[in-house]
CSV table of C-alpha atoms and ligand atoms in Angstrom, one decimal:
chain,number,residue,atom,x,y,z
A,5,UNK,CA,-39.7,95.1,-46.4
A,6,UNK,CA,-42.3,92.5,-47.4
A,7,UNK,CA,-39.6,90.5,-49.3
A,8,UNK,CA,-37.3,90.4,-46.3
A,9,UNK,CA,-40.1,89.0,-44.1
A,10,UNK,CA,-41.0,86.5,-46.7
A,11,UNK,CA,-37.4,85.4,-47.0
A,12,UNK,CA,-37.1,85.0,-43.2
A,13,UNK,CA,-40.3,82.9,-43.1
A,14,UNK,CA,-39.0,80.8,-46.0
A,15,UNK,CA,-35.6,80.4,-44.3
A,16,UNK,CA,-37.4,79.2,-41.2
A,17,UNK,CA,-39.5,76.7,-43.1
A,18,UNK,CA,-36.4,75.4,-44.9
A,19,UNK,CA,-34.6,75.0,-41.6
A,20,UNK,CA,-37.5,73.1,-40.1
A,21,UNK,CA,-37.8,70.9,-43.2
A,22,UNK,CA,-34.1,70.1,-43.2
A,23,UNK,CA,-34.0,69.4,-39.4
A,24,UNK,CA,-37.2,67.3,-39.6
A,25,UNK,CA,-35.8,65.3,-42.5
A,26,UNK,CA,-32.5,64.8,-40.7
A,27,UNK,CA,-34.2,63.3,-37.6
A,28,UNK,CA,-36.4,61.1,-39.8
A,29,UNK,CA,-33.4,59.7,-41.6
A,30,UNK,CA,-31.5,59.0,-38.4
A,31,UNK,CA,-34.4,57.0,-36.9
A,32,UNK,CA,-32.6,53.7,-37.2
A,33,UNK,CA,-32.8,51.8,-34.0
A,34,UNK,CA,-30.2,51.9,-31.2
A,35,UNK,CA,-30.5,50.5,-27.6
A,36,UNK,CA,-32.0,53.0,-25.2
A,37,UNK,CA,-31.8,50.8,-22.1
A,38,UNK,CA,-31.3,47.2,-21.2
A,39,UNK,CA,-31.8,44.6,-18.5
A,40,UNK,CA,-29.3,43.7,-17.2
A,41,UNK,CA,-27.6,47.1,-17.8
A,42,UNK,CA,-24.6,47.2,-20.2
A,43,UNK,CA,-21.5,46.1,-18.2
A,44,UNK,CA,-23.4,45.3,-15.1
A,45,UNK,CA,-22.5,42.7,-12.5
A,46,UNK,CA,-25.6,40.9,-11.3
A,47,UNK,CA,-26.7,38.3,-8.8
A,48,UNK,CA,-28.7,36.1,-9.0
A,49,UNK,CA,-28.4,35.2,-12.7
A,50,UNK,CA,-31.1,36.9,-14.9
A,51,UNK,CA,-33.7,34.7,-16.5
A,52,UNK,CA,-34.0,36.9,-19.5
A,53,UNK,CA,-32.3,39.8,-21.3
A,54,UNK,CA,-34.2,42.8,-22.5
A,55,UNK,CA,-33.2,45.6,-24.8
A,56,UNK,CA,-35.4,48.7,-25.3
A,57,UNK,CA,-34.7,50.5,-28.6
A,58,UNK,CA,-35.2,54.1,-29.5
A,59,UNK,CA,-37.3,53.2,-32.6
A,60,UNK,CA,-39.7,50.5,-33.7
A,61,UNK,CA,-38.0,47.3,-35.0
A,62,UNK,CA,-39.0,44.6,-37.4
A,63,UNK,CA,-39.8,41.3,-35.6
A,64,UNK,CA,-38.7,39.1,-38.6
A,65,UNK,CA,-35.2,40.5,-38.8
A,66,UNK,CA,-34.3,41.4,-35.2
A,67,UNK,CA,-32.3,39.0,-33.0
A,68,UNK,CA,-31.0,38.9,-29.5
A,69,UNK,CA,-28.5,36.2,-28.6
A,70,UNK,CA,-26.5,35.6,-25.4
A,71,UNK,CA,-23.3,33.6,-25.3
A,72,UNK,CA,-21.0,32.5,-22.4
A,73,UNK,CA,-17.3,33.1,-22.4
A,74,UNK,CA,-16.7,29.9,-24.3
A,75,UNK,CA,-19.0,31.1,-27.1
A,76,UNK,CA,-21.8,28.7,-26.2
A,77,UNK,CA,-25.3,30.1,-26.7
A,78,UNK,CA,-27.1,30.3,-23.4
A,79,UNK,CA,-30.2,32.1,-24.7
A,80,UNK,CA,-33.2,30.1,-25.8
A,81,UNK,CA,-34.0,31.0,-29.4
A,82,UNK,CA,-32.9,34.2,-31.0
A,83,UNK,CA,-35.1,36.7,-29.2
A,84,UNK,CA,-38.6,38.0,-29.7
A,85,UNK,CA,-40.7,41.2,-29.5
A,86,UNK,CA,-43.4,40.7,-26.9
A,87,UNK,CA,-47.0,41.2,-28.2
A,88,UNK,CA,-48.1,44.8,-27.8
A,89,UNK,CA,-44.4,46.0,-28.0
A,90,UNK,CA,-42.7,47.6,-31.0
A,91,UNK,CA,-39.2,48.5,-29.7
A,92,UNK,CA,-38.5,45.9,-27.1
A,93,UNK,CA,-36.5,42.7,-27.8
A,94,UNK,CA,-36.4,39.9,-25.2
A,95,UNK,CA,-34.6,36.6,-25.0
A,96,UNK,CA,-35.0,33.9,-22.4
A,97,UNK,CA,-31.9,32.4,-20.8
A,98,UNK,CA,-31.1,28.9,-19.7
A,99,UNK,CA,-29.9,28.7,-16.0
A,100,UNK,CA,-26.4,30.1,-16.1
A,101,UNK,CA,-23.5,30.0,-13.6
A,102,UNK,CA,-21.3,32.9,-12.5
A,103,UNK,CA,-19.2,34.2,-15.4
A,104,UNK,CA,-19.0,36.8,-18.2
A,105,UNK,CA,-21.7,36.8,-20.9
A,106,UNK,CA,-21.9,38.5,-24.2
A,107,UNK,CA,-25.1,39.9,-25.6
A,108,UNK,CA,-25.4,40.2,-29.4
A,109,UNK,CA,-28.2,42.3,-30.9
A,110,UNK,CA,-29.0,42.9,-34.5
A,111,UNK,CA,-32.1,44.8,-35.6
A,112,UNK,CA,-33.8,46.3,-38.7
A,113,UNK,CA,-35.7,49.5,-37.9
A,114,UNK,CA,-38.9,50.4,-39.6
A,115,UNK,CA,-36.9,52.7,-41.9
A,116,UNK,CA,-35.1,49.6,-43.2
A,117,UNK,CA,-31.7,50.4,-41.6
A,118,UNK,CA,-29.7,47.7,-40.0
A,119,UNK,CA,-27.8,48.2,-36.7
A,120,UNK,CA,-26.1,45.7,-34.5
A,121,UNK,CA,-23.9,45.6,-31.5
A,122,UNK,CA,-22.5,43.6,-28.6
A,123,UNK,CA,-22.2,44.2,-24.9
A,124,UNK,CA,-21.4,42.2,-21.8
A,125,UNK,CA,-22.7,41.5,-18.3
A,126,UNK,CA,-21.3,39.5,-15.5
A,127,UNK,CA,-23.1,37.0,-13.2
A,128,UNK,CA,-21.4,37.2,-9.8
B,208,LIG,CU1,-32.2,54.7,-40.1
C-alpha cells in the first residue's frame, strides 16, 4: 500500500517536473498583440508600430522594421524597447501615404532562442 502511494506521488512530481520543464523550454518569444493589429486596415496612418511579446526579449538583438510595398524602409531606426518594458518592441514611422506595409520583427528571447516573422497592415 505505502509503495503504491509513494509511486503515485512520485509520478505526480515527475509529471509536474516534465510539464514545468516543457513550458520553460518553449518560452521563446512570439507576438501576443500588436498596434496596428495584424492585417488591419487603418486610418489615419499610424505614427509607430508596437508589438507585445509573450516573453522578455533582448534589446541588443531585437529589431522591428517597416517597409512599404516597394521595399523602402519607412520606419525610423530598427525598433527599441521602451524603458521599463521587457517584452514590448516599438518603432517610429515616417509620415506614410495610403498603401500596404510589411512589418518585419526579429527577436532573441531571454532563453537565447531566435524567432522572427512578418505581417502586413494597410493604410486606407
Ligand atoms: Cu525558447
